[in-house]
Each structure stands twice: as C-alpha cells, then as structure tokens.
mmCIF file of C-alpha atoms and ligand atoms in Angstrom:
data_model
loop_
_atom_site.group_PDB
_atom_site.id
_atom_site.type_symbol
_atom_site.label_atom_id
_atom_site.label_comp_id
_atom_site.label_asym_id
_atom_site.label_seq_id
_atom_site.Cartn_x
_atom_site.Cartn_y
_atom_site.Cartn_z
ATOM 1 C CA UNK A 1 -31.732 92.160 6.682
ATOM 2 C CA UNK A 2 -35.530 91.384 6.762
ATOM 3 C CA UNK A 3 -37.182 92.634 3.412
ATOM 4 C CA UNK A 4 -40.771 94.030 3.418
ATOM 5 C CA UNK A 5 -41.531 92.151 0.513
ATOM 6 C CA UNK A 6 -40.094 89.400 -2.261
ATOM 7 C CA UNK A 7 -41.650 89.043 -5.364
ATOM 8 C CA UNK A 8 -40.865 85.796 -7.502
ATOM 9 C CA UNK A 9 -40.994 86.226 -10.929
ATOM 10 C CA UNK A 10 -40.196 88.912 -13.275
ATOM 11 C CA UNK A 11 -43.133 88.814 -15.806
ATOM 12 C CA UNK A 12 -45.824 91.250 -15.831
ATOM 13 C CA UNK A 13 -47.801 90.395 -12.470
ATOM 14 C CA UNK A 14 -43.892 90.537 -11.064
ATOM 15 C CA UNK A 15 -42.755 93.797 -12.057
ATOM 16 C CA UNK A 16 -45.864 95.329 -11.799
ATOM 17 C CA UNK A 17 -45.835 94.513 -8.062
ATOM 18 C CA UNK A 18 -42.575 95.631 -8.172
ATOM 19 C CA UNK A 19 -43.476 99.162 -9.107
ATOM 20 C CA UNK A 20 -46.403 99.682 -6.668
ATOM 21 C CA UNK A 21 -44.237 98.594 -3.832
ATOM 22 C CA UNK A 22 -41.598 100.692 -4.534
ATOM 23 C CA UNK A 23 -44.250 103.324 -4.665
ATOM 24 C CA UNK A 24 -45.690 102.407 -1.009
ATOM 25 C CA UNK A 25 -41.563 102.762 0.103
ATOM 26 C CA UNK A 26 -41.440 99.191 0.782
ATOM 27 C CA UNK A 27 -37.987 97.151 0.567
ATOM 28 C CA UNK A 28 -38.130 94.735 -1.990
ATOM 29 C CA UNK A 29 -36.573 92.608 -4.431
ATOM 30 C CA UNK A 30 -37.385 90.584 -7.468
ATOM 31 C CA UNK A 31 -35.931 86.968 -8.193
ATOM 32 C CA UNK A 32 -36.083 85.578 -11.441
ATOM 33 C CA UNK A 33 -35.217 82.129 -12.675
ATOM 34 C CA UNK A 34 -34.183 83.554 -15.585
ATOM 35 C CA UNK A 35 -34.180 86.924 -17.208
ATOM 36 C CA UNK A 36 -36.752 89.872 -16.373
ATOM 37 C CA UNK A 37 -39.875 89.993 -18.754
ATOM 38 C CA UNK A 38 -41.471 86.857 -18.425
ATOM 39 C CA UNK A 39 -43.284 84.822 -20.903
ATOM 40 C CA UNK A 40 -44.419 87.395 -23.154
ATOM 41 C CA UNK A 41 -40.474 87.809 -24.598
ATOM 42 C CA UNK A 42 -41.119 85.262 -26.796
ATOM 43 C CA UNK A 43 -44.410 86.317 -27.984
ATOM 44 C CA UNK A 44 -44.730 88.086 -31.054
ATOM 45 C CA UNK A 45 -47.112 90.334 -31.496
ATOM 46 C CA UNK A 46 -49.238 91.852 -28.251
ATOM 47 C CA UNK A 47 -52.519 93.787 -29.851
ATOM 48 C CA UNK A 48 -54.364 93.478 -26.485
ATOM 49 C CA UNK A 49 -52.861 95.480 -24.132
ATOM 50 C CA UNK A 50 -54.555 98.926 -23.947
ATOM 51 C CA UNK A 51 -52.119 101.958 -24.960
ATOM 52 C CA UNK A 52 -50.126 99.847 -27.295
ATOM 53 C CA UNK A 53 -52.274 98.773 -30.288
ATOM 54 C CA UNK A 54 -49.292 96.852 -31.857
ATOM 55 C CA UNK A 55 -46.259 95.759 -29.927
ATOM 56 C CA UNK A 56 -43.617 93.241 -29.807
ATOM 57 C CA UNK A 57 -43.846 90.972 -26.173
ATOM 58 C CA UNK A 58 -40.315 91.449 -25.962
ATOM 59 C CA UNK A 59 -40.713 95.310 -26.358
ATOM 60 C CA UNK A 60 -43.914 95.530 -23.670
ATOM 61 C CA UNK A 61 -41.346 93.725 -21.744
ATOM 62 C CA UNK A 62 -38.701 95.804 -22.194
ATOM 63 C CA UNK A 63 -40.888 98.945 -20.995
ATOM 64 C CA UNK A 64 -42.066 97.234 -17.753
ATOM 65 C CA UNK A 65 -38.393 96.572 -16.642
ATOM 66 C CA UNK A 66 -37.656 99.937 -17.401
ATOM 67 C CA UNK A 67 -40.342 101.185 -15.538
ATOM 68 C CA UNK A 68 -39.688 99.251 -12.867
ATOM 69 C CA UNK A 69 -35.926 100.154 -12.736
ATOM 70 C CA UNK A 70 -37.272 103.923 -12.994
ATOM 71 C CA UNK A 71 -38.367 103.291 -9.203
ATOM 72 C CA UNK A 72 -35.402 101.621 -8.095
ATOM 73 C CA UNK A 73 -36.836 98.048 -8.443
ATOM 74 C CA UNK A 74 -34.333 95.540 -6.985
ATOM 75 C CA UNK A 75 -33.873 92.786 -9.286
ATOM 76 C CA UNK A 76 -31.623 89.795 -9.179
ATOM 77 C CA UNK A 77 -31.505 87.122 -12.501
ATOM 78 C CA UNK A 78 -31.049 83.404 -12.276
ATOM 79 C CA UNK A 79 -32.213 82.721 -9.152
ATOM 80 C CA UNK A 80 -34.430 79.741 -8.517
ATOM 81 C CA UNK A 81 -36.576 79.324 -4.912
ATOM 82 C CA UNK A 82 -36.984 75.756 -3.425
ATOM 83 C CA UNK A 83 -38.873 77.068 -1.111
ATOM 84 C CA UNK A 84 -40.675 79.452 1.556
ATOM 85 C CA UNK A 85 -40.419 78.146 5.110
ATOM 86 C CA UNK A 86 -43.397 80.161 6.883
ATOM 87 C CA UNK A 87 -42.017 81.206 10.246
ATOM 88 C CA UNK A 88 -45.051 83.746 10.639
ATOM 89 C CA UNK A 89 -44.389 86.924 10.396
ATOM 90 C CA UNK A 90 -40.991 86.296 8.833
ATOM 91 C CA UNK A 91 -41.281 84.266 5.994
ATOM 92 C CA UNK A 92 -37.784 82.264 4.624
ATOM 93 C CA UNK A 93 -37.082 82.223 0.202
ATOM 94 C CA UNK A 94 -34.709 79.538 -0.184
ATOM 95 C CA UNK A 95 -32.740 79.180 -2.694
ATOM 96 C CA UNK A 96 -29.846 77.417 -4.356
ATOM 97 C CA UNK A 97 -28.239 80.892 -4.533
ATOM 98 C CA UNK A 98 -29.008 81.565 -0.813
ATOM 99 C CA UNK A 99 -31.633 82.396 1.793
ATOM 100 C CA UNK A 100 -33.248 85.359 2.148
ATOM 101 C CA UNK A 101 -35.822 86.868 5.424
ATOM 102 C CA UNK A 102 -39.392 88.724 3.950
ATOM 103 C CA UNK A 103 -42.540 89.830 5.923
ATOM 104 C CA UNK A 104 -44.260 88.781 2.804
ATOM 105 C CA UNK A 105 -43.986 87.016 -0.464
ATOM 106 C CA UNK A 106 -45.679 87.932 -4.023
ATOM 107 C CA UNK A 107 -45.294 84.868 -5.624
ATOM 108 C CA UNK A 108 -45.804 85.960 -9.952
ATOM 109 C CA UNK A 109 -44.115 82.780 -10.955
ATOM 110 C CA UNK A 110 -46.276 82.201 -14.756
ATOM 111 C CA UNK A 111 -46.893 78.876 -16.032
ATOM 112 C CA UNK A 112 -44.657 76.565 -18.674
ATOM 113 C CA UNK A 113 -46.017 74.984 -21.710
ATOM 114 C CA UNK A 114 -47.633 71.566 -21.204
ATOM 115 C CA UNK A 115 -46.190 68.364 -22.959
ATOM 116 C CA UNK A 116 -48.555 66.559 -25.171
ATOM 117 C CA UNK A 117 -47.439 63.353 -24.179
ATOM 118 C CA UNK A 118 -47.447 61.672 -27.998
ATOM 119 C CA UNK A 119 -45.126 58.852 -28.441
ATOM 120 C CA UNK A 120 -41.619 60.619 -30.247
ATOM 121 C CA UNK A 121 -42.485 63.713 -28.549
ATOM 122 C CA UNK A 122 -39.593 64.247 -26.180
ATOM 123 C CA UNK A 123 -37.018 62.555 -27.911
ATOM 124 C CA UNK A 124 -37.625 64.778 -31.136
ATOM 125 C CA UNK A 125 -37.665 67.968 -28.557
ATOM 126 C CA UNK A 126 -35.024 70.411 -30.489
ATOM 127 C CA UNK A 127 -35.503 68.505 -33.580
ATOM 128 C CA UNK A 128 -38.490 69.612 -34.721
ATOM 129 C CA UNK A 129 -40.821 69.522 -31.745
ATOM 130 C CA UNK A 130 -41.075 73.063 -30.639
ATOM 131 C CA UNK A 131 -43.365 74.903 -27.583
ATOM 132 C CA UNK A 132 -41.833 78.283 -28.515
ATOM 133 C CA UNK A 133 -42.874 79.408 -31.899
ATOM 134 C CA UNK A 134 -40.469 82.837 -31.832
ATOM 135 C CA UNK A 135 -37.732 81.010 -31.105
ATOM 136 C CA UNK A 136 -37.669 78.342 -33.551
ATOM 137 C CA UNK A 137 -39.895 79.171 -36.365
ATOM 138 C CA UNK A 138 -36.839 80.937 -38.070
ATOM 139 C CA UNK A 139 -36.232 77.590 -38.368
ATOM 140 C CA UNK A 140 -38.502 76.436 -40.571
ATOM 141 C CA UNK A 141 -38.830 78.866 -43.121
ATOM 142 C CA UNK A 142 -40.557 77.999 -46.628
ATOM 143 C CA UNK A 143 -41.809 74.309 -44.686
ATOM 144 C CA UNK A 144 -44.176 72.710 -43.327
ATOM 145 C CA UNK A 145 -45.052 72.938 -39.485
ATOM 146 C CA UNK A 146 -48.066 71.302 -37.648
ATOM 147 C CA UNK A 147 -49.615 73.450 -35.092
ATOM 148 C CA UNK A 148 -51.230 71.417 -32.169
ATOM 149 C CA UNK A 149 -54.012 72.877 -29.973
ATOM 150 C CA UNK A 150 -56.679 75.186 -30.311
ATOM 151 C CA UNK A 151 -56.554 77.896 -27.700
ATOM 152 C CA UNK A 152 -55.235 81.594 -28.345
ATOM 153 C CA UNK A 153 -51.342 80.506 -27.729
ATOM 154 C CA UNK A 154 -51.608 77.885 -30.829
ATOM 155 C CA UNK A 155 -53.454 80.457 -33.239
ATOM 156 C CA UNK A 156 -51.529 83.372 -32.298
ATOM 157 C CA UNK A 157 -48.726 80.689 -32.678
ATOM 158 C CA UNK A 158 -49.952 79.500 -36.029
ATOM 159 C CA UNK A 159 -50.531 82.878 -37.319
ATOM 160 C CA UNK A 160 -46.669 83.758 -36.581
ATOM 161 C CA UNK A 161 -45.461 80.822 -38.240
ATOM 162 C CA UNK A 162 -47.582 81.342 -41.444
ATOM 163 C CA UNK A 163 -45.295 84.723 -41.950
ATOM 164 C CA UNK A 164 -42.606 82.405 -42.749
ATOM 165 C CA UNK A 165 -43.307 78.987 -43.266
ATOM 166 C CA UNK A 166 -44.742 77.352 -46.577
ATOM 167 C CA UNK A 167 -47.676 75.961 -44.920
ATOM 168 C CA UNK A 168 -48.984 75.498 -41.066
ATOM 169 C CA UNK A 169 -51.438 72.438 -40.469
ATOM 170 C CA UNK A 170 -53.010 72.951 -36.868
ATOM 171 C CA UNK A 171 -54.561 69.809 -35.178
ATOM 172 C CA UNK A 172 -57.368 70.566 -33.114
ATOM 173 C CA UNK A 173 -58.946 67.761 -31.265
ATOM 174 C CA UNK A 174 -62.846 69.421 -31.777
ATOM 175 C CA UNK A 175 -64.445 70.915 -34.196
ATOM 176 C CA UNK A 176 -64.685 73.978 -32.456
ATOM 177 C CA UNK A 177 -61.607 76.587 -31.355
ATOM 178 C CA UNK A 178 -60.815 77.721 -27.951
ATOM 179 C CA UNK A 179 -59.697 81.230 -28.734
ATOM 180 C CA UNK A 180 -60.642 84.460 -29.104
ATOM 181 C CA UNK A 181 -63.096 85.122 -31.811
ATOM 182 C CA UNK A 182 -60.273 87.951 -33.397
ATOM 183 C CA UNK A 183 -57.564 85.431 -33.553
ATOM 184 C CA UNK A 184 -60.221 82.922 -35.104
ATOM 185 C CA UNK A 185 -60.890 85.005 -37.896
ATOM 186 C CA UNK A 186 -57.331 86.114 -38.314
ATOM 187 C CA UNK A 187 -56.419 82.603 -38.369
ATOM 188 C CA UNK A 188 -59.753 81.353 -40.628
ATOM 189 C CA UNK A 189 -58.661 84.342 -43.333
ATOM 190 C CA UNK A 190 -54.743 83.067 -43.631
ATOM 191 C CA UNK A 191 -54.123 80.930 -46.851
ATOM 192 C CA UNK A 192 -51.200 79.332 -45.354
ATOM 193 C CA UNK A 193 -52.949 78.142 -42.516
ATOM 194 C CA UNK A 194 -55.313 74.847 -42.472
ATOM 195 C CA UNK A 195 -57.509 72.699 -39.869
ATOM 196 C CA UNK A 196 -57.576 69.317 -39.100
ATOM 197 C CA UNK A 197 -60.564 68.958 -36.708
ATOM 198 C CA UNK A 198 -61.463 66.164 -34.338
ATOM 199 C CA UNK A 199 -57.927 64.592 -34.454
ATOM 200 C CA UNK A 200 -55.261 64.432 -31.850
ATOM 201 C CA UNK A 201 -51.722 63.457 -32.712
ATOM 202 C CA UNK A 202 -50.533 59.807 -31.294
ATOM 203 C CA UNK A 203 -47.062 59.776 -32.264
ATOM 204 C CA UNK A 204 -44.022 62.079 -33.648
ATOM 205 C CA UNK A 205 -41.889 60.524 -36.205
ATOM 206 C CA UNK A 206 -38.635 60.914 -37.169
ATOM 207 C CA UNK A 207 -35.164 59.670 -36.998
ATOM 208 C CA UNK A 208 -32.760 62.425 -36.969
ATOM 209 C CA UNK A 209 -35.349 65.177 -37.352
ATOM 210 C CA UNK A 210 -39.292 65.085 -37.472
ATOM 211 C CA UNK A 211 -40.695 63.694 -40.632
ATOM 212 C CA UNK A 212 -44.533 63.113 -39.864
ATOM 213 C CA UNK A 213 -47.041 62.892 -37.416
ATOM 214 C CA UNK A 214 -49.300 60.418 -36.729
ATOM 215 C CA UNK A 215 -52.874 61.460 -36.002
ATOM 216 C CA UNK A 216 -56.171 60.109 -35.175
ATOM 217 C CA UNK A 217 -59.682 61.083 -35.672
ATOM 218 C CA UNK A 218 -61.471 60.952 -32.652
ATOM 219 C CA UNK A 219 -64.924 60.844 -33.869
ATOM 220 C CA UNK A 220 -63.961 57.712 -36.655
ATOM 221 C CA UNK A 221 -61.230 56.267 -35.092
ATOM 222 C CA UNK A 222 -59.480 56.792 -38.223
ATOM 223 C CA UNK A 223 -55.586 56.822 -38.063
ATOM 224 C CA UNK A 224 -53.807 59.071 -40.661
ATOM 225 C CA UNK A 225 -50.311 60.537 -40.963
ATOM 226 C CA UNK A 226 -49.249 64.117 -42.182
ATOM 227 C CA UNK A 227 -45.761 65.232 -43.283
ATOM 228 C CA UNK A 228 -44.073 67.734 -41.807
ATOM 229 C CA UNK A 229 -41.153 69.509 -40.793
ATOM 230 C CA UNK A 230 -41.959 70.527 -37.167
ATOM 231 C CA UNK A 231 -44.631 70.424 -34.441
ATOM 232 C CA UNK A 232 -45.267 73.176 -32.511
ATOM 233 C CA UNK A 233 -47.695 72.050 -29.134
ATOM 234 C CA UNK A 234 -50.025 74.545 -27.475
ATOM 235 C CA UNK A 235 -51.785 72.416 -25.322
ATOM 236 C CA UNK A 236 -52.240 74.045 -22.079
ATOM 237 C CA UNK A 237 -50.178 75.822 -19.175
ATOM 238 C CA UNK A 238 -48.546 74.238 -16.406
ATOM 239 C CA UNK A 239 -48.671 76.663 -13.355
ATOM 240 C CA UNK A 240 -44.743 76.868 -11.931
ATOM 241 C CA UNK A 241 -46.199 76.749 -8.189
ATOM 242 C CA UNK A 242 -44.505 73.646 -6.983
ATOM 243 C CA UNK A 243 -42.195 75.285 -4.536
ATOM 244 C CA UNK A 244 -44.924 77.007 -2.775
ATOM 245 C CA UNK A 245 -47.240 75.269 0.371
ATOM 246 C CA UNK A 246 -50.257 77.033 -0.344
ATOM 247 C CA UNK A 247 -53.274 76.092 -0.977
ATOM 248 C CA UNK A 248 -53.917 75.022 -5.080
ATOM 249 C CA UNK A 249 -56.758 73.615 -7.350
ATOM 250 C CA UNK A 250 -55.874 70.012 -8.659
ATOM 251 C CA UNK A 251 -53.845 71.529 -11.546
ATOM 252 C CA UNK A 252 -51.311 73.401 -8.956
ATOM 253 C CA UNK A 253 -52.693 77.203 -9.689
ATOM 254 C CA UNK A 254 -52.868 79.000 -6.687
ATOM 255 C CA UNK A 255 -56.038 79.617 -4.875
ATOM 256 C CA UNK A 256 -56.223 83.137 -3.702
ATOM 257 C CA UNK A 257 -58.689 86.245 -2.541
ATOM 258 C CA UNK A 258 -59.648 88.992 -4.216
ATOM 259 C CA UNK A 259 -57.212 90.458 -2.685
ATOM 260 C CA UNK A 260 -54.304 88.000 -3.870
ATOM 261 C CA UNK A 261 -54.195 86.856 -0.341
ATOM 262 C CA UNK A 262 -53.487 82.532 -0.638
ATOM 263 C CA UNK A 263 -53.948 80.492 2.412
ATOM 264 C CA UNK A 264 -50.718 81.176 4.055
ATOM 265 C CA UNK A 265 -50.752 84.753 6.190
ATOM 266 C CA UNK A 266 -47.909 86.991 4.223
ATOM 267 C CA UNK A 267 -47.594 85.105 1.051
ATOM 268 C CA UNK A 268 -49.462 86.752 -1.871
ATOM 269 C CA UNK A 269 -49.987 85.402 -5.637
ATOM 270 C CA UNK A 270 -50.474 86.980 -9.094
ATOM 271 C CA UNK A 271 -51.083 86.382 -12.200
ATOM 272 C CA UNK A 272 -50.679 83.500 -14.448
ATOM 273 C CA UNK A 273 -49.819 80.874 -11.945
ATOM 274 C CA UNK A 274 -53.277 81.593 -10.098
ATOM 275 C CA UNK A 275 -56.324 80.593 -10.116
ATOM 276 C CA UNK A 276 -58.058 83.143 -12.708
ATOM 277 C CA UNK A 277 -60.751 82.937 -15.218
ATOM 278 C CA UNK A 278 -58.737 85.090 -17.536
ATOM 279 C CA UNK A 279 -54.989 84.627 -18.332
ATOM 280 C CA UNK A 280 -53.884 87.543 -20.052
ATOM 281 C CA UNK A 281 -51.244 90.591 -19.590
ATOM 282 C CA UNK A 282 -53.619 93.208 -18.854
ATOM 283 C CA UNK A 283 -55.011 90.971 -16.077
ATOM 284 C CA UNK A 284 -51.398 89.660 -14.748
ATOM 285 C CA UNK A 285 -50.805 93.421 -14.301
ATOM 286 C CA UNK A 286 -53.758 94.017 -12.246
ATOM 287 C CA UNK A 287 -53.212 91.297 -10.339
ATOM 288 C CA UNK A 288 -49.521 92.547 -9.475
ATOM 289 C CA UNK A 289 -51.189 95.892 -8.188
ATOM 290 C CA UNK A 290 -53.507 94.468 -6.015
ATOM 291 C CA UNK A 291 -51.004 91.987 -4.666
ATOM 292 C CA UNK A 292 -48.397 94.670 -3.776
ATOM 293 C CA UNK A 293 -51.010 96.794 -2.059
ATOM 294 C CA UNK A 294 -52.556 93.582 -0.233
ATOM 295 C CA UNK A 295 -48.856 93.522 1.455
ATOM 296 C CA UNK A 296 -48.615 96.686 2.109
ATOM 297 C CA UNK A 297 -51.590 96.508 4.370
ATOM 298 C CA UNK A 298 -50.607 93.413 5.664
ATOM 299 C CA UNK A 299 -47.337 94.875 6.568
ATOM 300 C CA UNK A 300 -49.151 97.743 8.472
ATOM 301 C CA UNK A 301 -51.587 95.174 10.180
ATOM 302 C CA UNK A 302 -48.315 93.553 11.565
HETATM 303 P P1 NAP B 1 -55.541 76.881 -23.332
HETATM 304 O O1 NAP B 1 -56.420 78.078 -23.487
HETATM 305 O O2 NAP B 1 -55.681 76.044 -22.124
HETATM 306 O O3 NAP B 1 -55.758 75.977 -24.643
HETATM 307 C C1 NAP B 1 -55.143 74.734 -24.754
HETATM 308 C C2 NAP B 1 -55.612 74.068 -26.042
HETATM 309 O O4 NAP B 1 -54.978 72.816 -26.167
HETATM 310 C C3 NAP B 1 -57.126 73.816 -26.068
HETATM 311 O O5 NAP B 1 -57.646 74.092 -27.353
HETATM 312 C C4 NAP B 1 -57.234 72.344 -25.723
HETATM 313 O O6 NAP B 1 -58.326 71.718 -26.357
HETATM 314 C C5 NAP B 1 -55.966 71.800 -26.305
HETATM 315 N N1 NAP B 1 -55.471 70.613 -25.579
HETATM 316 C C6 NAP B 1 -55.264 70.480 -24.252
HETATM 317 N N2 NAP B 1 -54.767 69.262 -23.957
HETATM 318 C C7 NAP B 1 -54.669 68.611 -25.143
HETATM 319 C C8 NAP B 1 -54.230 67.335 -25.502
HETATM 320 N N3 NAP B 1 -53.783 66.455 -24.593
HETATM 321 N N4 NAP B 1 -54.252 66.990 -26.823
HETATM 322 C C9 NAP B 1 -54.695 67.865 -27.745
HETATM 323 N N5 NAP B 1 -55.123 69.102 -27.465
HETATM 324 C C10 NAP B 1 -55.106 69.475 -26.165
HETATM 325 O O7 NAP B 1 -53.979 77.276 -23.385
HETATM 326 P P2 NAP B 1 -53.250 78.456 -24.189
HETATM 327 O O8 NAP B 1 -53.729 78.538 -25.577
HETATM 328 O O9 NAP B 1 -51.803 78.256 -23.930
HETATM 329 O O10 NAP B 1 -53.736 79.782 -23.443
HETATM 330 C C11 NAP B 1 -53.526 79.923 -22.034
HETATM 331 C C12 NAP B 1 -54.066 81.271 -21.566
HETATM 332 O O11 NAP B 1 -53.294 82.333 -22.120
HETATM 333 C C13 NAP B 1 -55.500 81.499 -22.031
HETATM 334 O O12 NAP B 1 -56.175 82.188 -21.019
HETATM 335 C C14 NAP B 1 -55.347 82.361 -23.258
HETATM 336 O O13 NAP B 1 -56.466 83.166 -23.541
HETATM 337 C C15 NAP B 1 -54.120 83.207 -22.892
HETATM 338 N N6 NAP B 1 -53.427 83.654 -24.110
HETATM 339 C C16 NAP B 1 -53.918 84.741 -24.768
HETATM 340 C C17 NAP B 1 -53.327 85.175 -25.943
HETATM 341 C C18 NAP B 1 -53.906 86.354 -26.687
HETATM 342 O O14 NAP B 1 -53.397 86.767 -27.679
HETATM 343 N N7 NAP B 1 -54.983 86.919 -26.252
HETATM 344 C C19 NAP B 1 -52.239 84.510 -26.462
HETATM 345 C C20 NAP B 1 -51.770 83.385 -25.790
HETATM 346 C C21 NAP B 1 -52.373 82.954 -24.611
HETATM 347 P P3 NAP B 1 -59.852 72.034 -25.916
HETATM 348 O O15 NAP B 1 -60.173 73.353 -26.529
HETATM 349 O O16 NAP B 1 -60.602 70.896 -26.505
HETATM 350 O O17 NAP B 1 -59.846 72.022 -24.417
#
C-alpha cells in the first residue's frame, strides 16, 4: 500500500497535520518514537495557547490526540525512521520496525534538550543532573536545585521547581534574560528563586549524587562554587532532523517555504525542528495545518 501522506512525530505540528489530512480524505499515518503528545507532556503549565488560559502540557496533549483520533488519525507508537529514500513521487520511511511507501512526508519531529557540556555533566545524568524539570523535580523537594540557562524553558522550568523545592539558583551566563517578559516577572517576583548573572557552570560535582557546581564569572574570571542538590540545564534545542536529506541551517533545523515545502519535492516540515523565528505550540500547530494542506496540493499536482 502507498500512503498519501506520513507524518513523523506526534507533537503538536504532528497531530495537527494529522487532523487536516484526515479532513482533505487523505491516507495517512503517524509514527512516533515514543508516545503521542510530544514535548509539551512534560511541561507544566501551558498559559499561552489561546482557548485554554491555564492548562497542563500533558492535558493540551491529551486533547490533540483525542482530536485527532476523533477523525480516525492512524497512529503507530515506538517507531523510529532511519530514513526517507526519495524515489520521486514515492517516497520510502525506513525504519527499524519496517518500511513503509508515501507520496509525501510531514516530517514534525521537535527538538531534544541540548547538553551543556560541563565537566561531571553526563556522568551525574540521573543523579542530579536533570533536562526535564516535571519529571524529576518531585525529586528534590524542600532542596536546593540550580537552574542553568536563561531562555523561557529554564524560567518556566525554574518557576516549577520553586513550587517544591527549598530554593532554585538559576545561572545565567548575561546579565540579561532570554525570555518572555511575563515569565521574567513571574520569575523576578518568586522568593525562592535567585540569579547568578554573567557566570556559566564549568564543572558538576559529586560522587554518588551532585553536591556542587562549579561556576565562573565571565566578566571577572572569578571561579566560585554553589551547593546544591540538582542541576537542571536549559540551554538550547537540538532539532531531531538527522534522518532527513533535506536541506538545514548549520544547527540541523530544517529549511522550508512558507508553505512547509523543504528542498526535497514531497517531503514537508513543521514545527519545532524547522527553521522558525518563533518556537511555540500555537505556532507548531499552524505549521502542521499548512504542511498538511501543502501535501494535499502536492498530491493533486501529481
Ligand atoms: P533558548 O531560547 O535557545 O534559550 C537557551 C538559553 O540557554 C539562553 O538563555 C542561552 O543564553 C543559554 N545557553 C545556551 N548555550 C549555553 C551554554 N553553553 N552555557 C550557558 N548557557 C547557554 O532555548 P529554550 O529556553 O529551550 O526555548 C526554546 C524555544 O521554545 C524558544 O523559542 C522559547 O520561546 C520556546 N519556549 C517557550 C515557552 C513558553 O512558555 N512560552 C516555554 C519553553 C520554551 P543566551 O541568552 O546568552 O543566548
């Protein structure tokens, strides 16, 4: 069987595209590496998404897949693509768990947390290094947690773990925060939380679990250490594009149209994992429209 269209990746872009192709009658499935809902599962609080002035990610999730599974979205779990062979109009997914034959691929594959790459870091991973502040935060309750980065992913972050922590330390390495201006403030007005600006951290320490950090100041070149329990790093996205032979920017997010065409005829991207100047779930959703609909007319063109 030749499908109109395989999406890869179950976030929002993903099961968004989902639902407008089922809508245009196409034949399509969804592969996920893991479960359906993406990376907002393990986010904790979504304010920003219009219609739902306080949710839980995991919630928001929830209703997507439902939605989607309202129009008789395929969906198959646990499924990870190698890669797409481009035969030209029939494009090949590979993967582990088989092969399967598309006219055209949404690819809505999100990004993964980037490593800091301090000295301790990956050996202390589980142990009090953290990138995923709703899973392990229950962890620390009534401690002491460092918070590294200073985008909207490390406040937001930071402001979850002040809920139940004793006391969260973020290490910035300016003076001046990435995110938006709301979080700022939310962050700026939170007793628990404090800033340590102009520093980066040089090395994790610990020798069953984390004890300290070691941090520097980048404008005195003084070297410092703060004790803590755990470090949770928010330093930047890593798109999760390397199966795909399309063209990318030099940090591997998809380059595409307007229309979320990319530079192979057939293969479409969305979301997170492309080039975009605004990573957000409001925009991955947009993004998943406009991809299944770019398809669509490709499909027709064909
Ligand atoms: P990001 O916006 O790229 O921010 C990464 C942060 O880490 C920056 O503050 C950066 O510092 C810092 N950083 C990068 N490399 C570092 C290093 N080697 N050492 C120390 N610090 C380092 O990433 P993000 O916060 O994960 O957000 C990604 C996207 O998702 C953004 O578009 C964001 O708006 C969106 N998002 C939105 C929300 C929301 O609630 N609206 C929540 C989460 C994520 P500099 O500032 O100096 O570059």
């Amino acid at each position: 069987m030749v499908y109109d269209a395989v999406i890869i990746g179950g976030g929002p872009a993903g099961l968004t595209a989902g639902i407008y192709a089922k809508r245009a009658m196409l034949n399509v499935i969804l592969l996920e590496k893991m479960g359906v809902g993406g990376q907002i599962i393990v986010t904790d609080l979504v304010e920003n998404y219009p219609g739902f002035p306080e949710i839980s990610g995991a919630d928001l999730a929830g209703k997507f897949e439902q939605h989607a599974l309202k129009f008789g979205l395929e969906t198959k779990g646990m499924v990870e693509v190698t890669h797409i062979e481009d035969r030209g109009k029939i494009k090949v997914v590979k993967a582990h768990e088989g092969d399967l034959e598309t006219k055209t691929v949404i690819i809505t594959t999100g990004t993964t947390p980037k490593k800091l790459g301090a000295k301790g870091e990956l050996q202390l991973i589980g142990r009090g290094v953290s990138y995923c502040a709703t899973c392990d935060g229950f962890f620390f309750r009534v401690k002491t947690v460092v918070v590294v980065g200073g985008g909207d992913s490390a406040i937001t972050e930071a402001i979850y773990l002040a809920k139940m922590t004793k006391k969260v330390i973020i290490v910035h390495r300016r003076d001046k925060l990435r995110a938006e201006k709301i979080n700022q403030d939310h962050a700026f007005s939170n007793p628990k939380i404090s800033f340590v600006w102009d520093t980066v951290v040089e090395e994790i320490v610990g020798k069953q679990v984390v004890e300290k950090v070691v941090v520097r100041n980048v404008k005195t070149g003084a070297v410092s250490e703060i004790k803590t329990d755990g470090v949770f790093i928010y330093v930047g996205l890593i798109p999760n594009t390397g199966f795909a032979d399309v063209n990318k920017d030099e940090r591997g997010f998809i380059i595409t149209s307007g229309c979320m065409e990319t530079s192979v005829k057939g293969i479409f991207a969305a979301g997170d994992c492309r080039v975009t100047p605004l990573r957000q779930i409001a925009t991955a959703v947009g993004d998943g429209a406009i991809a299944a609909v770019s398809a669509e007319r490709y499909i027709e063109g064909l």
